[in-house]
Amino acid sequence: QAHRQYSLDSFEIGRKLGKGKFGKVYCARDKATGYVCALKVMEKKELIHFKVEKQFRREIEIQSNLRHPNILRLYGHFHDSSRVFLILEYAGQGEMFKVLRKKGRFNDILASQYICQIASALSYLHKKHIIHRDLKPENLLIGLDGEVKLSDFGWSVHTPSSRRTTMCGTLDYLPPEMVEAKDHDYKVDLWALGVLTYEFLVGNPPFEEPAHKATYKRISKVDLKIPPFVSVEAADLIRRLLQHQPERRYPLDQIPDHPWIVKNRPLWPSSSGGQRRSS
Ligand SMILES: COc1ccc(/C=N/Nc2[nH]nc(C)c2C(=O)Nc2cccc(NC(C)=O)c2)cc1
C-alpha cells in the first residue's frame, strides 16, 4: 500500500478547497480505498520560476516520514508532464489562519489546547532532529475534531547533526558556543511558539509594526507588551517562551505541565484523543 503508484486517474476530484502558496488544493477521494484526502496541485514551471524545487523535494522527503496526530500526513506524490501532485491528509476545518481571523482571538481553553498539541508535534520533530522554522497560523490546519495539524514543511530542515557526525573527527576541537549553537536551532521553534501563543490570545503577533525595521527592533529588544485581558498564566508562558537567550526558553516537554495548560485542560480528552496524559 505504501508504495502504490498514484496518478490523477486514481482520484475522484471534489471541491476546490482553496489556493495555497504555490498551488491549488482540492478535496479528493481515492477510488481504490474510498479514502478522502486533499490533493495539492502545483505547476512545475511555477516551482522552477520560484526556484523552490529543492525546498519542495525536502518538504516531500521530511513530511512523508512523519507520523504524529498533530502533523498533517503526506501519503504520496506523483506528477504529469506539467504538474506535481501532493496527496495530503484532509483536515476538515481548514486553515487556522482563517479561523483566527474570523474569531478575532481565541479564549484560554481553545488557545491552550492548540498550543499543547503544537508543542507535542514540535517535540516529536525535535526528537527526529527536525526544526519546523516556519510556525505561524498560515501553516496550521484544523482537523474535523478540532485538533491542530502542522503542515507545510517547505522550510523545515534536518539540524546539521549529520554534518556534525561527518565532522566527528574534528568535533572534539569545537568550542562550546559552536556545539551549543546547534541546539540554538531547535530553539527558534520555541520562540515561534511564544509568538503563536500571543497571537492566538490577542489576535495579532506581539512585535507587529507597519515597517519591517521597527518590527526587527522590537524583536531584538523583546519589546513585549501583553494586554491586561490576557490571563496571568498565559502571560507567564508567553514570557517564558519569548526569552532573548535561546537556552532560557521554556522547554517543550514541560509545556503540558504548565499551569495555563493544566488549568484549561478539558476534564476528559475529546474524542480525537486530544493531549491524553500518561497517567
Ligand atoms: C473554504 O472553507 C474551507 C474549509 C475547510 C477546508 C479544508 N481544508 N483542508 C485541508 N486539508 N488538507 C489540506 C492540505 C487542506 C488545505 O490545504 N486546505 C486549504 C487550502 C487553502 C485554503 C483553504 N481555505 C480555508 C478557508 O481553509 C484551505 C478548506 C476550505
PDB file of C-alpha atoms and ligand atoms in Angstrom:
ATOM      1  CA  GLN A   1       0.000   0.000   0.000  1.00  0.00           C
ATOM      2  CA  ALA A   2       2.688   2.471   0.908  1.00  0.00           C
ATOM      3  CA  HIS A   3       4.432   2.040  -2.429  1.00  0.00           C
ATOM      4  CA  ARG A   4       1.293   2.243  -4.587  1.00  0.00           C
ATOM      5  CA  GLN A   5       1.802   4.194  -7.811  1.00  0.00           C
ATOM      6  CA  TYR A   6      -0.722   7.012  -7.936  1.00  0.00           C
ATOM      7  CA  SER A   7      -1.919   9.044 -10.895  1.00  0.00           C
ATOM      8  CA  LEU A   8      -4.627  11.657 -11.359  1.00  0.00           C
ATOM      9  CA  ASP A   9      -6.866   8.811 -12.502  1.00  0.00           C
ATOM     10  CA  SER A  10      -6.645   7.228  -9.035  1.00  0.00           C
ATOM     11  CA  PHE A  11      -8.884  10.006  -7.661  1.00  0.00           C
ATOM     12  CA  GLU A  12     -12.360  11.491  -7.935  1.00  0.00           C
ATOM     13  CA  ILE A  13     -11.719  15.225  -7.623  1.00  0.00           C
ATOM     14  CA  GLY A  14     -14.077  17.118  -5.280  1.00  0.00           C
ATOM     15  CA  ARG A  15     -14.430  20.810  -4.492  1.00  0.00           C
ATOM     16  CA  LYS A  16     -11.533  23.210  -4.642  1.00  0.00           C
ATOM     17  CA  LEU A  17     -10.526  23.890  -1.031  1.00  0.00           C
ATOM     18  CA  GLY A  18      -8.509  26.970  -1.789  1.00  0.00           C
ATOM     19  CA  LYS A  19      -5.291  28.368  -3.115  1.00  0.00           C
ATOM     20  CA  GLY A  20      -2.050  27.620  -1.242  1.00  0.00           C
ATOM     21  CA  LYS A  21       1.242  29.471  -1.695  1.00  0.00           C
ATOM     22  CA  PHE A  22       2.330  27.559  -4.784  1.00  0.00           C
ATOM     23  CA  GLY A  23      -0.782  25.839  -5.961  1.00  0.00           C
ATOM     24  CA  LYS A  24      -4.381  24.860  -5.594  1.00  0.00           C
ATOM     25  CA  VAL A  25      -5.801  22.347  -3.131  1.00  0.00           C
ATOM     26  CA  TYR A  26      -8.747  20.063  -3.923  1.00  0.00           C
ATOM     27  CA  CYS A  27     -10.727  17.622  -1.852  1.00  0.00           C
ATOM     28  CA  ALA A  28     -10.347  14.195  -3.482  1.00  0.00           C
ATOM     29  CA  ARG A  29     -11.364  10.594  -2.959  1.00  0.00           C
ATOM     30  CA  ASP A  30      -9.011   7.693  -3.613  1.00  0.00           C
ATOM     31  CA  LYS A  31     -11.089   5.413  -5.895  1.00  0.00           C
ATOM     32  CA  ALA A  32      -9.356   2.246  -4.645  1.00  0.00           C
ATOM     33  CA  THR A  33      -9.922   2.826  -0.918  1.00  0.00           C
ATOM     34  CA  GLY A  34     -12.742   5.420  -0.810  1.00  0.00           C
ATOM     35  CA  TYR A  35     -10.425   7.472   1.426  1.00  0.00           C
ATOM     36  CA  VAL A  36     -10.912  11.261   1.350  1.00  0.00           C
ATOM     37  CA  CYS A  37      -7.720  13.285   1.045  1.00  0.00           C
ATOM     38  CA  ALA A  38      -6.512  16.683  -0.122  1.00  0.00           C
ATOM     39  CA  LEU A  39      -4.728  16.942  -3.443  1.00  0.00           C
ATOM     40  CA  LYS A  40      -2.263  19.840  -3.714  1.00  0.00           C
ATOM     41  CA  VAL A  41      -1.537  20.669  -7.364  1.00  0.00           C
ATOM     42  CA  MET A  42       1.486  22.722  -8.386  1.00  0.00           C
ATOM     43  CA  GLU A  43       2.673  23.800 -11.824  1.00  0.00           C
ATOM     44  CA  LYS A  44       6.247  22.620 -12.432  1.00  0.00           C
ATOM     45  CA  LYS A  45       7.046  25.877 -14.209  1.00  0.00           C
ATOM     46  CA  GLU A  46       5.941  27.804 -11.090  1.00  0.00           C
ATOM     47  CA  LEU A  47       8.221  25.716  -8.876  1.00  0.00           C
ATOM     48  CA  ILE A  48      11.082  26.406 -11.273  1.00  0.00           C
ATOM     49  CA  HIS A  49      10.209  30.086 -11.552  1.00  0.00           C
ATOM     50  CA  PHE A  50      10.155  30.473  -7.744  1.00  0.00           C
ATOM     51  CA  LYS A  51      13.316  28.314  -7.527  1.00  0.00           C
ATOM     52  CA  VAL A  52      11.652  26.144  -4.878  1.00  0.00           C
ATOM     53  CA  GLU A  53      12.220  22.680  -6.335  1.00  0.00           C
ATOM     54  CA  LYS A  54      14.912  21.862  -3.724  1.00  0.00           C
ATOM     55  CA  GLN A  55      12.714  23.106  -0.840  1.00  0.00           C
ATOM     56  CA  PHE A  56       9.778  21.206  -2.358  1.00  0.00           C
ATOM     57  CA  ARG A  57      11.755  17.941  -2.566  1.00  0.00           C
ATOM     58  CA  ARG A  58      12.844  18.462   1.064  1.00  0.00           C
ATOM     59  CA  GLU A  59       9.175  19.025   2.071  1.00  0.00           C
ATOM     60  CA  ILE A  60       8.218  15.680   0.497  1.00  0.00           C
ATOM     61  CA  GLU A  61      11.184  13.826   1.997  1.00  0.00           C
ATOM     62  CA  ILE A  62      10.572  15.187   5.502  1.00  0.00           C
ATOM     63  CA  GLN A  63       6.771  15.083   5.664  1.00  0.00           C
ATOM     64  CA  SER A  64       6.395  11.587   4.142  1.00  0.00           C
ATOM     65  CA  ASN A  65       8.277  10.032   7.045  1.00  0.00           C
ATOM     66  CA  LEU A  66       6.385  11.749   9.857  1.00  0.00           C
ATOM     67  CA  ARG A  67       3.645  10.036  11.877  1.00  0.00           C
ATOM     68  CA  HIS A  68       2.042  12.204  14.580  1.00  0.00           C
ATOM     69  CA  PRO A  69      -1.627  13.116  15.274  1.00  0.00           C
ATOM     70  CA  ASN A  70      -0.778  16.828  15.086  1.00  0.00           C
ATOM     71  CA  ILE A  71       1.282  16.677  11.905  1.00  0.00           C
ATOM     72  CA  LEU A  72      -0.506  16.614   8.539  1.00  0.00           C
ATOM     73  CA  ARG A  73       0.212  13.320   6.753  1.00  0.00           C
ATOM     74  CA  LEU A  74       1.756  13.305   3.283  1.00  0.00           C
ATOM     75  CA  TYR A  75       0.642   9.965   1.800  1.00  0.00           C
ATOM     76  CA  GLY A  76       2.417  10.224  -1.541  1.00  0.00           C
ATOM     77  CA  HIS A  77       3.102  12.300  -4.610  1.00  0.00           C
ATOM     78  CA  PHE A  78       3.114  11.958  -8.379  1.00  0.00           C
ATOM     79  CA  HIS A  79       3.473  14.190 -11.435  1.00  0.00           C
ATOM     80  CA  ASP A  80       2.368  14.516 -15.033  1.00  0.00           C
ATOM     81  CA  SER A  81       4.057  16.465 -17.839  1.00  0.00           C
ATOM     82  CA  SER A  82       3.371  19.915 -16.341  1.00  0.00           C
ATOM     83  CA  ARG A  83       2.228  19.469 -12.752  1.00  0.00           C
ATOM     84  CA  VAL A  84       3.271  17.939  -9.437  1.00  0.00           C
ATOM     85  CA  PHE A  85       0.653  16.499  -7.051  1.00  0.00           C
ATOM     86  CA  LEU A  86       0.900  16.010  -3.274  1.00  0.00           C
ATOM     87  CA  ILE A  87      -1.539  13.550  -1.675  1.00  0.00           C
ATOM     88  CA  LEU A  88      -2.184  15.080   1.742  1.00  0.00           C
ATOM     89  CA  GLU A  89      -4.367  14.311   4.763  1.00  0.00           C
ATOM     90  CA  TYR A  90      -7.725  16.124   4.663  1.00  0.00           C
ATOM     91  CA  ALA A  91      -8.199  18.429   7.666  1.00  0.00           C
ATOM     92  CA  GLY A  92     -11.922  19.071   7.921  1.00  0.00           C
ATOM     93  CA  GLN A  93     -11.939  22.578   9.424  1.00  0.00           C
ATOM     94  CA  GLY A  94      -9.299  24.079   7.146  1.00  0.00           C
ATOM     95  CA  GLU A  95      -6.779  26.811   7.806  1.00  0.00           C
ATOM     96  CA  MET A  96      -6.121  28.035  11.349  1.00  0.00           C
ATOM     97  CA  PHE A  97      -5.330  31.454   9.856  1.00  0.00           C
ATOM     98  CA  LYS A  98      -8.870  31.845   8.510  1.00  0.00           C
ATOM     99  CA  VAL A  99     -10.486  30.632  11.786  1.00  0.00           C
ATOM    100  CA  LEU A 100      -8.344  33.040  13.839  1.00  0.00           C
ATOM    101  CA  ARG A 101      -9.144  35.995  11.578  1.00  0.00           C
ATOM    102  CA  LYS A 102     -12.840  35.133  11.719  1.00  0.00           C
ATOM    103  CA  LYS A 103     -12.903  34.711  15.532  1.00  0.00           C
ATOM    104  CA  GLY A 104     -10.522  37.602  16.166  1.00  0.00           C
ATOM    105  CA  ARG A 105      -8.884  35.789  19.049  1.00  0.00           C
ATOM    106  CA  PHE A 106      -9.245  32.513  20.986  1.00  0.00           C
ATOM    107  CA  ASN A 107     -10.141  32.044  24.670  1.00  0.00           C
ATOM    108  CA  ASP A 108      -7.766  30.345  27.112  1.00  0.00           C
ATOM    109  CA  ILE A 109      -9.375  26.907  26.700  1.00  0.00           C
ATOM    110  CA  LEU A 110      -9.091  26.764  22.902  1.00  0.00           C
ATOM    111  CA  ALA A 111      -5.699  28.507  22.693  1.00  0.00           C
ATOM    112  CA  SER A 112      -4.107  26.300  25.387  1.00  0.00           C
ATOM    113  CA  GLN A 113      -5.352  23.108  23.703  1.00  0.00           C
ATOM    114  CA  TYR A 114      -3.922  24.261  20.361  1.00  0.00           C
ATOM    115  CA  ILE A 115      -0.579  25.258  21.930  1.00  0.00           C
ATOM    116  CA  CYS A 116      -0.299  21.954  23.821  1.00  0.00           C
ATOM    117  CA  GLN A 117      -0.895  19.976  20.604  1.00  0.00           C
ATOM    118  CA  ILE A 118       1.591  22.098  18.642  1.00  0.00           C
ATOM    119  CA  ALA A 119       4.178  21.634  21.426  1.00  0.00           C
ATOM    120  CA  SER A 120       3.629  17.874  21.164  1.00  0.00           C
ATOM    121  CA  ALA A 121       4.202  17.974  17.388  1.00  0.00           C
ATOM    122  CA  LEU A 122       7.331  20.150  17.781  1.00  0.00           C
ATOM    123  CA  SER A 123       8.698  17.828  20.471  1.00  0.00           C
ATOM    124  CA  TYR A 124       8.227  14.885  18.060  1.00  0.00           C
ATOM    125  CA  LEU A 125      10.043  16.817  15.291  1.00  0.00           C
ATOM    126  CA  HIS A 126      12.923  17.898  17.544  1.00  0.00           C
ATOM    127  CA  LYS A 127      13.468  14.316  18.687  1.00  0.00           C
ATOM    128  CA  LYS A 128      13.904  13.497  14.978  1.00  0.00           C
ATOM    129  CA  HIS A 129      16.368  16.406  14.603  1.00  0.00           C
ATOM    130  CA  ILE A 130      13.874  18.389  12.510  1.00  0.00           C
ATOM    131  CA  ILE A 131      13.219  22.094  13.052  1.00  0.00           C
ATOM    132  CA  HIS A 132       9.990  23.468  11.581  1.00  0.00           C
ATOM    133  CA  ARG A 133      11.301  27.067  11.364  1.00  0.00           C
ATOM    134  CA  ASP A 134       8.098  28.431   9.909  1.00  0.00           C
ATOM    135  CA  LEU A 135       5.497  28.106  12.674  1.00  0.00           C
ATOM    136  CA  LYS A 136       2.594  30.527  12.065  1.00  0.00           C
ATOM    137  CA  PRO A 137      -1.215  30.337  11.736  1.00  0.00           C
ATOM    138  CA  GLU A 138      -0.900  30.084   7.921  1.00  0.00           C
ATOM    139  CA  ASN A 139       0.924  26.765   8.314  1.00  0.00           C
ATOM    140  CA  LEU A 140      -1.623  25.189  10.633  1.00  0.00           C
ATOM    141  CA  LEU A 141      -4.749  23.290   9.682  1.00  0.00           C
ATOM    142  CA  ILE A 142      -7.582  22.103  11.905  1.00  0.00           C
ATOM    143  CA  GLY A 143      -8.947  18.566  11.740  1.00  0.00           C
ATOM    144  CA  LEU A 144     -12.573  17.504  11.913  1.00  0.00           C
ATOM    145  CA  ASP A 145     -12.457  17.092  15.719  1.00  0.00           C
ATOM    146  CA  GLY A 146     -10.712  20.458  16.159  1.00  0.00           C
ATOM    147  CA  GLU A 147      -7.220  19.006  16.507  1.00  0.00           C
ATOM    148  CA  VAL A 148      -4.333  21.065  15.120  1.00  0.00           C
ATOM    149  CA  LYS A 149      -2.267  19.765  12.199  1.00  0.00           C
ATOM    150  CA  LEU A 150       1.194  21.197  11.497  1.00  0.00           C
ATOM    151  CA  SER A 151       1.617  21.446   7.749  1.00  0.00           C
ATOM    152  CA  ASP A 152       3.927  22.999   5.123  1.00  0.00           C
ATOM    153  CA  PHE A 153       7.397  21.576   5.820  1.00  0.00           C
ATOM    154  CA  GLY A 154       8.933  23.519   2.993  1.00  0.00           C
ATOM    155  CA  TRP A 155      11.150  25.472   5.379  1.00  0.00           C
ATOM    156  CA  SER A 156      11.881  22.771   7.899  1.00  0.00           C
ATOM    157  CA  VAL A 157      15.389  21.347   7.973  1.00  0.00           C
ATOM    158  CA  HIS A 158      17.218  18.443   9.473  1.00  0.00           C
ATOM    159  CA  THR A 159      19.573  20.018  12.004  1.00  0.00           C
ATOM    160  CA  PRO A 160      23.157  19.599  10.879  1.00  0.00           C
ATOM    161  CA  SER A 161      23.606  16.754  13.346  1.00  0.00           C
ATOM    162  CA  SER A 162      24.508  14.583  10.343  1.00  0.00           C
ATOM    163  CA  ARG A 163      27.110  17.196   9.349  1.00  0.00           C
ATOM    164  CA  ARG A 164      28.273  17.067  12.977  1.00  0.00           C
ATOM    165  CA  THR A 165      28.835  13.305  12.784  1.00  0.00           C
ATOM    166  CA  THR A 166      30.679  13.641   9.461  1.00  0.00           C
ATOM    167  CA  MET A 167      32.781  16.281  11.235  1.00  0.00           C
ATOM    168  CA  CYS A 168      33.076  13.906  14.195  1.00  0.00           C
ATOM    169  CA  GLY A 169      36.859  13.698  13.841  1.00  0.00           C
ATOM    170  CA  THR A 170      37.087  17.423  14.416  1.00  0.00           C
ATOM    171  CA  LEU A 171      34.054  17.672  16.756  1.00  0.00           C
ATOM    172  CA  ASP A 172      36.398  17.308  19.717  1.00  0.00           C
ATOM    173  CA  TYR A 173      38.031  20.602  18.905  1.00  0.00           C
ATOM    174  CA  LEU A 174      34.805  22.636  18.560  1.00  0.00           C
ATOM    175  CA  PRO A 175      34.385  25.310  21.256  1.00  0.00           C
ATOM    176  CA  PRO A 176      31.219  25.186  23.422  1.00  0.00           C
ATOM    177  CA  GLU A 177      29.496  28.032  21.575  1.00  0.00           C
ATOM    178  CA  MET A 178      29.845  26.122  18.310  1.00  0.00           C
ATOM    179  CA  VAL A 179      28.449  22.899  19.726  1.00  0.00           C
ATOM    180  CA  GLU A 180      25.696  24.739  21.670  1.00  0.00           C
ATOM    181  CA  ALA A 181      24.879  26.817  18.583  1.00  0.00           C
ATOM    182  CA  LYS A 182      23.491  23.639  17.015  1.00  0.00           C
ATOM    183  CA  ASP A 183      20.970  23.427  19.890  1.00  0.00           C
ATOM    184  CA  HIS A 184      20.042  27.070  19.333  1.00  0.00           C
ATOM    185  CA  ASP A 185      18.463  25.887  16.063  1.00  0.00           C
ATOM    186  CA  TYR A 186      15.740  23.903  17.869  1.00  0.00           C
ATOM    187  CA  LYS A 187      15.002  26.915  20.000  1.00  0.00           C
ATOM    188  CA  VAL A 188      13.816  29.017  17.092  1.00  0.00           C
ATOM    189  CA  ASP A 189      10.627  26.918  17.251  1.00  0.00           C
ATOM    190  CA  LEU A 190      10.216  27.751  20.954  1.00  0.00           C
ATOM    191  CA  TRP A 191      10.315  31.471  20.218  1.00  0.00           C
ATOM    192  CA  ALA A 192       7.775  30.967  17.389  1.00  0.00           C
ATOM    193  CA  LEU A 193       5.529  29.020  19.791  1.00  0.00           C
ATOM    194  CA  GLY A 194       5.584  32.030  22.121  1.00  0.00           C
ATOM    195  CA  VAL A 195       4.649  34.346  19.254  1.00  0.00           C
ATOM    196  CA  LEU A 196       1.853  31.957  18.266  1.00  0.00           C
ATOM    197  CA  THR A 197       0.517  31.772  21.853  1.00  0.00           C
ATOM    198  CA  TYR A 198       0.374  35.567  21.963  1.00  0.00           C
ATOM    199  CA  GLU A 199      -1.294  35.797  18.537  1.00  0.00           C
ATOM    200  CA  PHE A 200      -3.958  33.187  19.439  1.00  0.00           C
ATOM    201  CA  LEU A 201      -4.916  35.144  22.581  1.00  0.00           C
ATOM    202  CA  VAL A 202      -4.530  38.718  21.336  1.00  0.00           C
ATOM    203  CA  GLY A 203      -5.358  38.373  17.617  1.00  0.00           C
ATOM    204  CA  ASN A 204      -2.110  39.868  16.296  1.00  0.00           C
ATOM    205  CA  PRO A 205       1.557  38.903  16.747  1.00  0.00           C
ATOM    206  CA  PRO A 206       3.445  40.610  19.635  1.00  0.00           C
ATOM    207  CA  PHE A 207       6.034  42.648  17.706  1.00  0.00           C
ATOM    208  CA  GLU A 208       3.910  43.623  14.710  1.00  0.00           C
ATOM    209  CA  GLU A 209       4.787  47.036  13.234  1.00  0.00           C
ATOM    210  CA  PRO A 210       3.992  48.559   9.828  1.00  0.00           C
ATOM    211  CA  ALA A 211       7.703  48.832   8.955  1.00  0.00           C
ATOM    212  CA  HIS A 212       9.966  45.758   8.967  1.00  0.00           C
ATOM    213  CA  LYS A 213      12.789  47.702  10.610  1.00  0.00           C
ATOM    214  CA  ALA A 214      10.561  48.625  13.536  1.00  0.00           C
ATOM    215  CA  THR A 215       9.430  45.009  13.937  1.00  0.00           C
ATOM    216  CA  TYR A 216      13.049  43.853  13.843  1.00  0.00           C
ATOM    217  CA  LYS A 217      13.960  46.390  16.558  1.00  0.00           C
ATOM    218  CA  ARG A 218      11.082  45.299  18.806  1.00  0.00           C
ATOM    219  CA  ILE A 219      12.021  41.624  18.379  1.00  0.00           C
ATOM    220  CA  SER A 220      15.701  42.151  19.163  1.00  0.00           C
ATOM    221  CA  LYS A 221      14.780  44.182  22.269  1.00  0.00           C
ATOM    222  CA  VAL A 222      11.968  41.715  23.112  1.00  0.00           C
ATOM    223  CA  ASP A 223       9.753  44.788  23.412  1.00  0.00           C
ATOM    224  CA  LEU A 224       6.764  42.717  24.611  1.00  0.00           C
ATOM    225  CA  LYS A 225       3.534  44.343  25.788  1.00  0.00           C
ATOM    226  CA  ILE A 226       0.923  41.836  26.987  1.00  0.00           C
ATOM    227  CA  PRO A 227      -2.610  43.319  27.142  1.00  0.00           C
ATOM    228  CA  PRO A 228      -4.407  43.205  30.538  1.00  0.00           C
ATOM    229  CA  PHE A 229      -7.137  40.809  29.259  1.00  0.00           C
ATOM    230  CA  VAL A 230      -4.520  38.043  28.836  1.00  0.00           C
ATOM    231  CA  SER A 231      -4.676  35.707  31.841  1.00  0.00           C
ATOM    232  CA  VAL A 232      -1.783  35.661  34.318  1.00  0.00           C
ATOM    233  CA  GLU A 233      -0.977  32.018  33.472  1.00  0.00           C
ATOM    234  CA  ALA A 234      -0.956  32.632  29.707  1.00  0.00           C
ATOM    235  CA  ALA A 235       1.227  35.735  30.124  1.00  0.00           C
ATOM    236  CA  ASP A 236       3.651  33.637  32.184  1.00  0.00           C
ATOM    237  CA  LEU A 237       4.067  31.033  29.430  1.00  0.00           C
ATOM    238  CA  ILE A 238       4.416  33.727  26.738  1.00  0.00           C
ATOM    239  CA  ARG A 239       7.199  35.440  28.739  1.00  0.00           C
ATOM    240  CA  ARG A 240       8.955  32.125  29.349  1.00  0.00           C
ATOM    241  CA  LEU A 241       8.988  31.343  25.613  1.00  0.00           C
ATOM    242  CA  LEU A 242       9.857  34.847  24.368  1.00  0.00           C
ATOM    243  CA  GLN A 243      13.280  34.873  26.012  1.00  0.00           C
ATOM    244  CA  HIS A 244      16.072  36.586  24.105  1.00  0.00           C
ATOM    245  CA  GLN A 245      18.608  33.931  25.184  1.00  0.00           C
ATOM    246  CA  PRO A 246      17.614  30.663  23.431  1.00  0.00           C
ATOM    247  CA  GLU A 247      18.775  28.447  26.302  1.00  0.00           C
ATOM    248  CA  ARG A 248      16.417  30.271  28.689  1.00  0.00           C
ATOM    249  CA  ARG A 249      13.316  29.463  26.637  1.00  0.00           C
ATOM    250  CA  TYR A 250      10.754  27.167  28.280  1.00  0.00           C
ATOM    251  CA  PRO A 251      11.373  23.503  27.292  1.00  0.00           C
ATOM    252  CA  LEU A 252       8.666  21.883  25.137  1.00  0.00           C
ATOM    253  CA  ASP A 253       8.408  18.815  27.371  1.00  0.00           C
ATOM    254  CA  GLN A 254       7.389  20.991  30.345  1.00  0.00           C
ATOM    255  CA  ILE A 255       4.523  22.667  28.466  1.00  0.00           C
ATOM    256  CA  PRO A 256       1.857  20.005  29.258  1.00  0.00           C
ATOM    257  CA  ASP A 257       2.523  20.687  32.977  1.00  0.00           C
ATOM    258  CA  HIS A 258       2.455  24.493  32.752  1.00  0.00           C
ATOM    259  CA  PRO A 259      -0.371  25.995  34.929  1.00  0.00           C
ATOM    260  CA  TRP A 260      -2.029  27.616  31.869  1.00  0.00           C
ATOM    261  CA  ILE A 261      -2.313  24.238  30.125  1.00  0.00           C
ATOM    262  CA  VAL A 262      -3.276  22.274  33.256  1.00  0.00           C
ATOM    263  CA  LYS A 263      -5.905  24.837  34.314  1.00  0.00           C
ATOM    264  CA  ASN A 264      -7.602  24.801  30.885  1.00  0.00           C
ATOM    265  CA  ARG A 265      -7.351  21.082  30.117  1.00  0.00           C
ATOM    266  CA  PRO A 266     -10.762  19.503  29.463  1.00  0.00           C
ATOM    267  CA  LEU A 267     -11.790  17.014  32.180  1.00  0.00           C
ATOM    268  CA  TRP A 268     -11.976  14.237  29.583  1.00  0.00           C
ATOM    269  CA  PRO A 269      -9.889  14.343  26.389  1.00  0.00           C
ATOM    270  CA  SER A 270     -12.126  14.964  23.370  1.00  0.00           C
ATOM    271  CA  SER A 271     -12.990  12.044  21.058  1.00  0.00           C
ATOM    272  CA  SER A 272      -9.883  12.766  18.988  1.00  0.00           C
ATOM    273  CA  GLY A 273      -7.773  11.833  21.995  1.00  0.00           C
ATOM    274  CA  GLY A 274      -6.540  15.406  22.360  1.00  0.00           C
ATOM    275  CA  GLN A 275      -3.465  15.720  24.550  1.00  0.00           C
ATOM    276  CA  ARG A 276      -4.085  12.492  26.518  1.00  0.00           C
ATOM    277  CA  ARG A 277      -1.792  12.448  29.540  1.00  0.00           C
ATOM    278  CA  SER A 278       0.224   9.432  30.527  1.00  0.00           C
ATOM    279  CA  SER A 279      -1.312   8.612  33.969  1.00  0.00           C
TER     280      SER A 279
HETATM  281  C1  LIG B   1     -13.441  27.412   2.417  1.00  0.00           C
HETATM  282  O1  LIG B   1     -13.625  26.667   3.616  1.00  0.00           O
HETATM  283  C2  LIG B   1     -12.783  25.616   3.771  1.00  0.00           C
HETATM  284  C3  LIG B   1     -12.957  24.814   4.895  1.00  0.00           C
HETATM  285  C4  LIG B   1     -12.145  23.726   5.103  1.00  0.00           C
HETATM  286  C5  LIG B   1     -11.147  23.432   4.214  1.00  0.00           C
HETATM  287  C6  LIG B   1     -10.289  22.284   4.494  1.00  0.00           C
HETATM  288  N1  LIG B   1      -9.048  22.216   4.037  1.00  0.00           N
HETATM  289  N2  LIG B   1      -8.384  21.171   4.412  1.00  0.00           N
HETATM  290  C7  LIG B   1      -7.157  20.722   4.021  1.00  0.00           C
HETATM  291  N3  LIG B   1      -6.788  19.500   4.354  1.00  0.00           N
HETATM  292  N4  LIG B   1      -5.555  19.234   3.878  1.00  0.00           N
HETATM  293  C8  LIG B   1      -5.129  20.326   3.238  1.00  0.00           C
HETATM  294  C9  LIG B   1      -3.775  20.388   2.587  1.00  0.00           C
HETATM  295  C10 LIG B   1      -6.091  21.323   3.304  1.00  0.00           C
HETATM  296  C11 LIG B   1      -5.954  22.660   2.750  1.00  0.00           C
HETATM  297  O2  LIG B   1      -4.895  22.985   2.239  1.00  0.00           O
HETATM  298  N5  LIG B   1      -6.980  23.473   2.842  1.00  0.00           N
HETATM  299  C12 LIG B   1      -6.981  24.797   2.387  1.00  0.00           C
HETATM  300  C13 LIG B   1      -6.078  25.295   1.444  1.00  0.00           C
HETATM  301  C14 LIG B   1      -6.184  26.617   1.035  1.00  0.00           C
HETATM  302  C15 LIG B   1      -7.171  27.430   1.555  1.00  0.00           C
HETATM  303  C16 LIG B   1      -8.082  26.904   2.500  1.00  0.00           C
HETATM  304  N6  LIG B   1      -9.076  27.722   2.957  1.00  0.00           N
HETATM  305  C17 LIG B   1      -9.676  27.594   4.192  1.00  0.00           C
HETATM  306  C18 LIG B   1     -10.749  28.597   4.479  1.00  0.00           C
HETATM  307  O3  LIG B   1      -9.329  26.749   4.994  1.00  0.00           O
HETATM  308  C19 LIG B   1      -7.967  25.582   2.915  1.00  0.00           C
HETATM  309  C20 LIG B   1     -10.945  24.200   3.088  1.00  0.00           C
HETATM  310  C21 LIG B   1     -11.768  25.293   2.860  1.00  0.00           C
END
